[in-house]
C-alpha positions as a Markdown table, in Angstrom:
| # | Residue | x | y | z |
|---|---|---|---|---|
| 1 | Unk | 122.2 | 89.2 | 86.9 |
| 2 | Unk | 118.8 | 91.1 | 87.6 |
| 3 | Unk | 119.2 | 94.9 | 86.6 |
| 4 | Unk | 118.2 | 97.0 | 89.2 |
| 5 | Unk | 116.5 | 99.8 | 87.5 |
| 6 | Unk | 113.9 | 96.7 | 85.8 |
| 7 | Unk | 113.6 | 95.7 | 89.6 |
| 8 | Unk | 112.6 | 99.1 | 90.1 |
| 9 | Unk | 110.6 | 99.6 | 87.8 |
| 10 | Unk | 108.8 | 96.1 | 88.9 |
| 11 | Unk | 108.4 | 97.5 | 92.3 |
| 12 | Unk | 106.8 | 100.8 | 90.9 |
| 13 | Unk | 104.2 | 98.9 | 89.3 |
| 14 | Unk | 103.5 | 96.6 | 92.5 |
| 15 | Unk | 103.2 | 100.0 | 94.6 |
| 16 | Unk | 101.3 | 102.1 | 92.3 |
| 17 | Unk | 99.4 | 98.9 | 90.6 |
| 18 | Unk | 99.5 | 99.9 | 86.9 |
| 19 | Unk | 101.6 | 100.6 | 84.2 |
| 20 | Unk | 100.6 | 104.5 | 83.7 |
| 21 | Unk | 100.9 | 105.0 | 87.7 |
| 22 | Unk | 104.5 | 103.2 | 87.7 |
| 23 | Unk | 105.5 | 105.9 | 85.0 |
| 24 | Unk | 103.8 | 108.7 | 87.0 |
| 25 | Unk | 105.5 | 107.5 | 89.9 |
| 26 | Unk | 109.2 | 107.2 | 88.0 |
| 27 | Unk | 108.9 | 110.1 | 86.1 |
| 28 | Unk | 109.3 | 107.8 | 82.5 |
| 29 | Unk | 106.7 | 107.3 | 79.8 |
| 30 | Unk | 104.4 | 104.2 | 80.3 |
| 31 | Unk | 106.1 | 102.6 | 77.0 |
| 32 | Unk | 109.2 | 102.9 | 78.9 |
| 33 | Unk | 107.9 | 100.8 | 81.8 |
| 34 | Unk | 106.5 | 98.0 | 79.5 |
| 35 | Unk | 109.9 | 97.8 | 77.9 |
| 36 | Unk | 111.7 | 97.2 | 81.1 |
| 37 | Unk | 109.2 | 95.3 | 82.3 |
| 38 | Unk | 109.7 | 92.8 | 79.0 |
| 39 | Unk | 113.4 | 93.0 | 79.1 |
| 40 | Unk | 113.1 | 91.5 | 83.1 |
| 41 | Unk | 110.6 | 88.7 | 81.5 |
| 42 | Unk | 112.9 | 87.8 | 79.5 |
| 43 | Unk | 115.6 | 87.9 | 82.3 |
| 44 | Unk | 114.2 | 85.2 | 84.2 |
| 45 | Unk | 112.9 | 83.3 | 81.5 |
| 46 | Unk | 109.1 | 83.4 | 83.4 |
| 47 | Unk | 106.0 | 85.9 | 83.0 |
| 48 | Unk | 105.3 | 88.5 | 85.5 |
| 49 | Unk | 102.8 | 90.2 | 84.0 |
| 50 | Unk | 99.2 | 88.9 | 82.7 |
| 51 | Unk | 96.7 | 91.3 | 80.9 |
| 52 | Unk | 93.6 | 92.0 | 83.6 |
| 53 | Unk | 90.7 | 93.9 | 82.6 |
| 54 | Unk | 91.9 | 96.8 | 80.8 |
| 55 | Unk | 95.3 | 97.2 | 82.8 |
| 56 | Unk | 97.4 | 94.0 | 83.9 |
| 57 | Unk | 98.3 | 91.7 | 87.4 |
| 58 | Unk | 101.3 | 90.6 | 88.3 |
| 59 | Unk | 101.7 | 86.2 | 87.9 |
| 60 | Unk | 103.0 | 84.6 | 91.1 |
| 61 | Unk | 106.5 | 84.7 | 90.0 |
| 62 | Unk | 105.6 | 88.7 | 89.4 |
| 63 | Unk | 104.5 | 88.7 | 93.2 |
| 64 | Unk | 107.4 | 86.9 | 94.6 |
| 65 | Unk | 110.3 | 88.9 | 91.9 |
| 66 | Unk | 108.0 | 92.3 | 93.4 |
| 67 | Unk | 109.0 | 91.5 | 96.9 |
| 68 | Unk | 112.6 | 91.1 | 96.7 |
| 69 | Unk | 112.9 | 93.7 | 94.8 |
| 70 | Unk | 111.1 | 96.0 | 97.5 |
| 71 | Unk | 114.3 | 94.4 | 99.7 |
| 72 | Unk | 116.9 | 94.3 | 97.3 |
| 73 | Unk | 116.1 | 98.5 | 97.0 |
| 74 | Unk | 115.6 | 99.1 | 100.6 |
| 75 | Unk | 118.9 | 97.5 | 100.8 |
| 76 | Unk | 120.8 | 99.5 | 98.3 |
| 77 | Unk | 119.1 | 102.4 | 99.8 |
| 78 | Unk | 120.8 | 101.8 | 102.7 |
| 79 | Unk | 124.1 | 101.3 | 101.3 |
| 80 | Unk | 123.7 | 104.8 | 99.7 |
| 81 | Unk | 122.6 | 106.4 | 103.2 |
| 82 | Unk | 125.6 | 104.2 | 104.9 |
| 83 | Unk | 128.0 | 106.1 | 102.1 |
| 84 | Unk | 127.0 | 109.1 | 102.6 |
| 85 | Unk | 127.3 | 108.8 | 106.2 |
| 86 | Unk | 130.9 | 107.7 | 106.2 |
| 87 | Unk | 131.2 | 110.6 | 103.6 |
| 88 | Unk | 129.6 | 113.2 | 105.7 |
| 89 | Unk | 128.7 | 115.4 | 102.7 |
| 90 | Unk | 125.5 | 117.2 | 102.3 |
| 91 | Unk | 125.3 | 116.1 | 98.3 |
| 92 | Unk | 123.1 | 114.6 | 95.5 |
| 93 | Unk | 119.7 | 116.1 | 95.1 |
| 94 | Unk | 116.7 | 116.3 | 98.2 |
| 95 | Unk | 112.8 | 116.1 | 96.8 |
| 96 | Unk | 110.6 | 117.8 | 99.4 |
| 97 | Unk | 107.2 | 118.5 | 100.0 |
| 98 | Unk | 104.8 | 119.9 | 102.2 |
| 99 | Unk | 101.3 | 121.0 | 102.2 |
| 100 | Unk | 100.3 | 124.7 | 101.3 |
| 101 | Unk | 100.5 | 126.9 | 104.5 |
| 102 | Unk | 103.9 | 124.7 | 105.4 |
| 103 | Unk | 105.4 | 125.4 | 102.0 |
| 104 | Unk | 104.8 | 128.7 | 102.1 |
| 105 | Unk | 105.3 | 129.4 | 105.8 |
| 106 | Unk | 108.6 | 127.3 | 106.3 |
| 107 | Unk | 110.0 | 126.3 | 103.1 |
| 108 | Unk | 111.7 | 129.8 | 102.4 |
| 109 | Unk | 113.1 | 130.2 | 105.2 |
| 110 | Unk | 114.8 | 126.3 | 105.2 |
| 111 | Unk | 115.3 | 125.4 | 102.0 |
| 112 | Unk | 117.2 | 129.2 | 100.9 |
| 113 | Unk | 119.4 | 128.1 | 104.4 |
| 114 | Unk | 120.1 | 124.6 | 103.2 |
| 115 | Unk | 121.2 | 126.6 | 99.9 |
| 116 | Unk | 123.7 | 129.0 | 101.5 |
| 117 | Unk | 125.0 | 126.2 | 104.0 |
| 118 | Unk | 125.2 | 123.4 | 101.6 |
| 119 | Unk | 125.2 | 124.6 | 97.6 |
| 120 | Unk | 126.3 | 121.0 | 96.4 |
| 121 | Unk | 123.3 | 119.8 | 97.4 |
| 122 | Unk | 120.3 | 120.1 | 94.9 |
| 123 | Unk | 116.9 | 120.8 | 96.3 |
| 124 | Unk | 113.7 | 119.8 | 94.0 |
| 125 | Unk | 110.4 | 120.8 | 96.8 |
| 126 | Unk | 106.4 | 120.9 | 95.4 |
| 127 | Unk | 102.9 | 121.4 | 97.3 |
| 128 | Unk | 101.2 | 118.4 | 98.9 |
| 129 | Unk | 98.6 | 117.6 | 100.9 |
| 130 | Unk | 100.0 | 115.6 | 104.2 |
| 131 | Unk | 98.3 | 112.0 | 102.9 |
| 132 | Unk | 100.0 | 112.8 | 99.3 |
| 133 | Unk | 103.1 | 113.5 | 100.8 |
| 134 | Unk | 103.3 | 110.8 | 103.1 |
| 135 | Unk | 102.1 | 108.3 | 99.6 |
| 136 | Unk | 105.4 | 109.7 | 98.0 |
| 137 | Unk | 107.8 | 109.0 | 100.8 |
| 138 | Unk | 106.5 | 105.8 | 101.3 |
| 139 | Unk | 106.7 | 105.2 | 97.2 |
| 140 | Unk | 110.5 | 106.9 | 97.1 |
| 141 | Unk | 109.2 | 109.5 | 95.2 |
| 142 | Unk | 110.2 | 111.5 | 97.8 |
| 143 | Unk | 113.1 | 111.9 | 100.4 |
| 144 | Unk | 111.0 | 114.3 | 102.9 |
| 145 | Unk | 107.2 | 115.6 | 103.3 |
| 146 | Unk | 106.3 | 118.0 | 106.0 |
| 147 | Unk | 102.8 | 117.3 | 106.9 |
| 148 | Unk | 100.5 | 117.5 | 109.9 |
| 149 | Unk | 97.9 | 116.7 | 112.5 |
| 150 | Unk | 95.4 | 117.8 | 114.5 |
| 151 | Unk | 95.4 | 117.7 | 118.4 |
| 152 | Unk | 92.6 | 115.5 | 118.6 |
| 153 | Unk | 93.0 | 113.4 | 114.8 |
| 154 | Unk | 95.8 | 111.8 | 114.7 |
| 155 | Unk | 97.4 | 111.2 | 111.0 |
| 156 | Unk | 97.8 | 107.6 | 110.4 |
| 157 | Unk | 101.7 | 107.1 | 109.6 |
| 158 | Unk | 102.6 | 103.4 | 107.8 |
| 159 | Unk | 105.3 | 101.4 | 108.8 |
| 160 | Unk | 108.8 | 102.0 | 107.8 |
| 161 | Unk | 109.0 | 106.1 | 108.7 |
| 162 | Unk | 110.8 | 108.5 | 110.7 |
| 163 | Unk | 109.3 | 112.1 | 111.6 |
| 164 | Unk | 110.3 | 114.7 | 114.1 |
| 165 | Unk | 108.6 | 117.4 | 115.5 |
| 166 | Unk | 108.6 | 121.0 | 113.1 |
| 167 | Unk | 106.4 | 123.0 | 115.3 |
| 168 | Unk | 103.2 | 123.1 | 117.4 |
| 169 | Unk | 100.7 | 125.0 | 115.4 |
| 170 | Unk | 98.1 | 126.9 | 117.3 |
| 171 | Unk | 94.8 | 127.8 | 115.6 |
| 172 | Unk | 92.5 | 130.8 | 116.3 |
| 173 | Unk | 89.0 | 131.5 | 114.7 |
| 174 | Unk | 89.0 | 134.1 | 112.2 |
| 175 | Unk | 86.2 | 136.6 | 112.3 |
| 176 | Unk | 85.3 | 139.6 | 110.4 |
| 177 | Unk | 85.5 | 142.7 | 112.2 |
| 178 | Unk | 82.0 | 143.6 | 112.4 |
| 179 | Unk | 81.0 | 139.8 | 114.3 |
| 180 | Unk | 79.8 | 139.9 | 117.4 |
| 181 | Unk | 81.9 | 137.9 | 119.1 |
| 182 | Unk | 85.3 | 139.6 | 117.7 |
| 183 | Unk | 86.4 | 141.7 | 120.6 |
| 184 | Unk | 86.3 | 138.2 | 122.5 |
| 185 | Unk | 89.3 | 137.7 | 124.5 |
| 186 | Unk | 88.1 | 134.0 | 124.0 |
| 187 | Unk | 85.7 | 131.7 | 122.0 |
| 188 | Unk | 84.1 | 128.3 | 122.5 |
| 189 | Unk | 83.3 | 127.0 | 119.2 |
| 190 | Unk | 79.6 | 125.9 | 120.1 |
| 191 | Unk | 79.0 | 129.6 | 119.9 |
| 192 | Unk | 79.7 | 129.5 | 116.1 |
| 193 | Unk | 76.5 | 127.2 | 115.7 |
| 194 | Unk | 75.1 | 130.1 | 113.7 |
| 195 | Unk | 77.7 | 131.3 | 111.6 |
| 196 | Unk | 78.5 | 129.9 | 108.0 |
| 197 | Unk | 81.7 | 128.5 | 107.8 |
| 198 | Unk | 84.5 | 128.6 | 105.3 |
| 199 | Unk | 86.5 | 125.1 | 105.0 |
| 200 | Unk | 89.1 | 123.4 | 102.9 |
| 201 | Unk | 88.3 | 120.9 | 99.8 |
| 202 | Unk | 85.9 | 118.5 | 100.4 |
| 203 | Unk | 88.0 | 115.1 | 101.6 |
| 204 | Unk | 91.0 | 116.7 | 102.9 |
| 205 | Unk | 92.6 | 116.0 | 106.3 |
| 206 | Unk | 92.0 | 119.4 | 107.4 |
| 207 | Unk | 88.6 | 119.8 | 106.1 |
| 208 | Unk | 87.6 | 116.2 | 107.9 |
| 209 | Unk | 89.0 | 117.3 | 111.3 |
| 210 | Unk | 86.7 | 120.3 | 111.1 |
| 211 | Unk | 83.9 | 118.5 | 110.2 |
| 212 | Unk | 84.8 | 116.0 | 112.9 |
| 213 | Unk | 85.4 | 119.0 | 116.0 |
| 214 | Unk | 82.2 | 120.5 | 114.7 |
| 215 | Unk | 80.3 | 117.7 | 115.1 |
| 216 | Unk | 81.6 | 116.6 | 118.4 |
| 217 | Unk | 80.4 | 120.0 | 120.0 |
| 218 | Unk | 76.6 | 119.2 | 118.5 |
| 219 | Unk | 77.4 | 121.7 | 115.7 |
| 220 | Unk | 76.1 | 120.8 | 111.8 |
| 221 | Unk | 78.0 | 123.3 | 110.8 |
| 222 | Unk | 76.6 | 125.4 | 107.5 |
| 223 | Unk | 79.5 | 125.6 | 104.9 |
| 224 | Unk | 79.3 | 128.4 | 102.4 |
| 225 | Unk | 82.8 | 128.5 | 100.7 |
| 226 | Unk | 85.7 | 125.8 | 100.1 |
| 227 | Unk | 89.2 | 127.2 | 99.6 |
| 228 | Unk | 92.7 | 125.3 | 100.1 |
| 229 | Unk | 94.9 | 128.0 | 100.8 |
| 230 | Unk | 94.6 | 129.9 | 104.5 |
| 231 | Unk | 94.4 | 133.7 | 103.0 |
| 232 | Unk | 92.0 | 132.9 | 100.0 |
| 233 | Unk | 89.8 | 131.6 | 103.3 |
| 234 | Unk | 90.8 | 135.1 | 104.7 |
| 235 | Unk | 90.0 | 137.2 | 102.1 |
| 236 | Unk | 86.4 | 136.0 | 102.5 |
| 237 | Unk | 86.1 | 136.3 | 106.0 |
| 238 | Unk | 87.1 | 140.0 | 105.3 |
| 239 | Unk | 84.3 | 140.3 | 103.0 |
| 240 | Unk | 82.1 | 139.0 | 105.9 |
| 241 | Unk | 81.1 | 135.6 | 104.2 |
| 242 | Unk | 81.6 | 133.7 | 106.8 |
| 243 | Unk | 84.3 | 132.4 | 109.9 |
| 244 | Unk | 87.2 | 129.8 | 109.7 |
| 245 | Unk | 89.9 | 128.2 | 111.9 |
| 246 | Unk | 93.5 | 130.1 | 110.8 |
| 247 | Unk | 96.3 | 128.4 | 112.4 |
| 248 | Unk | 99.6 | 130.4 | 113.2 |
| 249 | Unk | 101.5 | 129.2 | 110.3 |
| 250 | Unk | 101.3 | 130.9 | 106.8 |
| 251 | Unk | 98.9 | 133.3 | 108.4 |
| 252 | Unk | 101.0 | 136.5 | 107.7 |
| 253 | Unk | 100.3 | 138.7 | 106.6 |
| 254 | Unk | 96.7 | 139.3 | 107.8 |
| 255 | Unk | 94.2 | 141.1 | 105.5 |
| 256 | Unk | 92.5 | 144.2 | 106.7 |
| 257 | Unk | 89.1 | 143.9 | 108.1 |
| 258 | Unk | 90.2 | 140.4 | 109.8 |
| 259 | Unk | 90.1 | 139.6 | 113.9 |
| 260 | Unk | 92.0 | 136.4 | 115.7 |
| 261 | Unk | 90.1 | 135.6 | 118.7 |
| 262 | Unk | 91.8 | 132.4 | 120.5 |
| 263 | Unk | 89.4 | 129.2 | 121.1 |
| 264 | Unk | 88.9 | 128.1 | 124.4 |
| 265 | Unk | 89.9 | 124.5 | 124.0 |
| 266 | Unk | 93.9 | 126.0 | 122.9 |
| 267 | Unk | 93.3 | 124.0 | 119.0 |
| 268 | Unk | 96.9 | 123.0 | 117.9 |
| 269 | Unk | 98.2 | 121.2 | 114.9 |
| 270 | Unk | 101.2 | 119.3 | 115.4 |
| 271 | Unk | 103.9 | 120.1 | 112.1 |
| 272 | Unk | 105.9 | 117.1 | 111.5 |
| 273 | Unk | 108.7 | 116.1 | 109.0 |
| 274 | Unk | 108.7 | 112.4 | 107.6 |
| 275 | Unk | 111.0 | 110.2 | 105.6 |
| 276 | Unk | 112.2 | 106.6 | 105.0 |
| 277 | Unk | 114.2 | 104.4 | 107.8 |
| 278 | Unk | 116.3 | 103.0 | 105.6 |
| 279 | Unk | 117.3 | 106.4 | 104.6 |
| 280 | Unk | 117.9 | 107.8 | 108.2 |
| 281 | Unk | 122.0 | 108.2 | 108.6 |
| 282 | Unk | 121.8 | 110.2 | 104.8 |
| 283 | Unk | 123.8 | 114.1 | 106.1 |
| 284 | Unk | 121.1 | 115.2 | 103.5 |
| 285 | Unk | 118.3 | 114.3 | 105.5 |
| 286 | Unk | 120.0 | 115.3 | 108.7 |
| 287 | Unk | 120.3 | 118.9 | 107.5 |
| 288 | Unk | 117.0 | 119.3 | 105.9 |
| 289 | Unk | 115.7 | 118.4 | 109.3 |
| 290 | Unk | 117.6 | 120.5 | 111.2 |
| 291 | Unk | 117.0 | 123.6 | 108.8 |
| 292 | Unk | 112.6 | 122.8 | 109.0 |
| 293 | Unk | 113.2 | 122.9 | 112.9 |
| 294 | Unk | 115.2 | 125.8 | 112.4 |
| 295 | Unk | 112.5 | 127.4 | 110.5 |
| 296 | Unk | 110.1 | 125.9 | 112.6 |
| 297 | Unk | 111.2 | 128.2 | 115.9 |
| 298 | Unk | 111.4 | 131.3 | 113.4 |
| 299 | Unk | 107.4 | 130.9 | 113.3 |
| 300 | Unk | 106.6 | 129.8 | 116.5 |
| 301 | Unk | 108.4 | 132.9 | 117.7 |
| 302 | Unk | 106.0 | 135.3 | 115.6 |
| 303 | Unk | 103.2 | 133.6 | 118.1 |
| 304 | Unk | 103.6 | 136.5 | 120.6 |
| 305 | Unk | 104.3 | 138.9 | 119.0 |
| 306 | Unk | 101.9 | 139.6 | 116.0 |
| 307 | Unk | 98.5 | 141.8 | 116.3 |
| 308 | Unk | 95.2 | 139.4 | 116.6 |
| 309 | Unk | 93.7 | 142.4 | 114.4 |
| 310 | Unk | 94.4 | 143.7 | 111.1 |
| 311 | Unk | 93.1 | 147.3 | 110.7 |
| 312 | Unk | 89.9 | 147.7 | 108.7 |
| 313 | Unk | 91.9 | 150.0 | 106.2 |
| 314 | Unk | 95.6 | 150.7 | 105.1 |
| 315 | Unk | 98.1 | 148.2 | 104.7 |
| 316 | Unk | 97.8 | 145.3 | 106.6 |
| 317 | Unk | 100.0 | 143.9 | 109.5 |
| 318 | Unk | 102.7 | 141.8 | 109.0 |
């Protein structure tokens, strides 16, 4: 009989293609994945594994063992979403992610819900960027990532995932008070061809769609700062270093000294929620959905409603 958790652990190292990013990926030490890896050698009386350079390949009978074990998992998977089903308890624990403004902007809200409405069920969330979180759905590191794209950049998704809709995210350009373009009703961004900009980290999704819009209005844009999070990029437009694209969520509260003006071409992020097929009909997943979405409306109601404008002194707006 094959043991499952070796097959898993063989399938850890075909995804992540070494020993140390199996045992990252599985949350066990990379002595631990050599042992099990061993132990299945000497299950099926064949090698798996040859030594390659500093790290190791999988044989041809590793290759062929990998890829039933990616079905024999899928299919145990779904025998554990079927369960659960015919259950119809929200139980066992839920790993989440989503990337910064997300986390902060809808994760209270959902996950303290889920809490109250189901307090069997064990939620473990962290921060990731969209293309990290979608990597650890698609590994089974994760059950859920909330991630995100842009209105005109797509975000590729692989084969084998769900999503639904969270929220359509509309962005604004943030100015400091002072700018001259700040008591704007509206902006086009070719008129920011002389402003230094303030972006995300250099190779993120975000910070590539800029770069990309930018470009495609004959802008080469000048970028003076680099921050991940949406109010450390405020707090420097306060201090009149520079302009950024805010979207809606995570943007409360605004910082004094800080104007929204709406773009012209109505820039929206579309806020999604992925997971595995094969773990579709789990009540877990069901309710975590249905508590982003629920979340999801929360913010897009704030859309209406919330000053463009912080005031230049006092506390700010909320």
């Amino acid at each position: 009989m094959l043991n499952l958790d070796r097959l898993r652990t063989l399938d850890a190292l075909a995804r992540h293609g070494s020993v140390s990013g199996a045992a990252e990926g599985l949350h066990v030490t990379t002595s631990a994945v050599s042992q099990q890896l061993t132990k299945l050698e000497r299950e099926v009386g064949q090698r798996l594994l040859v030594k390659h350079g500093r790290g190791v390949r999988l044989t041809d009978a590793g290759r062929l063992l990998a890829e039933h074990a990616a079905r024999i998992l899928s299919q145990v998977e779904l025998a554990q979403s079927d369960l659960e089903a015919q259950r119809g308890q929200v139980v066992g624990e839920l790993r989440l992610s989503a990337f910064p403004t997300a986390a902060r902007g809808l994760f209270p809200t959902a996950l303290a819900a889920l809490r109250a409405e189901h307090p069997a069920l064990r939620l473990r969330s962290c921060e990731l960027e969209p293309e990290y979180g979608i990597r650890g759905v698609v590994r089974g590191d994760l059950d859920l990532a909330v991630v995100l794209d842009w209105y005109n950049k797509p975000m590729p998704l692989p084969d084998g995932l769900v999503k639904a809709s969270i929220l359509e995210d509309p962005a604004d350009v943030a100015l400091p008070v002072g700018h001259p373009l700040a008591g704007r009703e509206e902006v086009d961004l070719a008129e920011f061809a002389e402003d230094e900009w303030i972006t995300w980290g250099e190779g993120e999704f975000c910070h590539e769609w800029l770069m990309f819009t930018l470009r495609s209005k004959g802008i080469e844009p000048t970028l003076s700062h680099r921050a991940a999070e949406t109010h450390t990029q405020l707090g420097l437009v306060a201090a009149g270093l520079g302009v950024c694209v805010v979207p809606l969520l995570g943007r409360h509260p605004m910082p004094p000294g800080v104007v929204t003006v709406p773009l012209r071409q109505r820039v929206r992020r579309h806020v999604y929620v992925v997971w595995r097929v094969d773990a579709d009909r789990r009540p877990s997943i069901r309710a975590a959905v249905r508590a982003l979405r629920a979340a999801g409306k929360r913010v897009a109601g704030q859309a209406d409603v919330p000053p463009r404008a912080a005031p230049a002194s006092g506390s700010p707006t909320t």
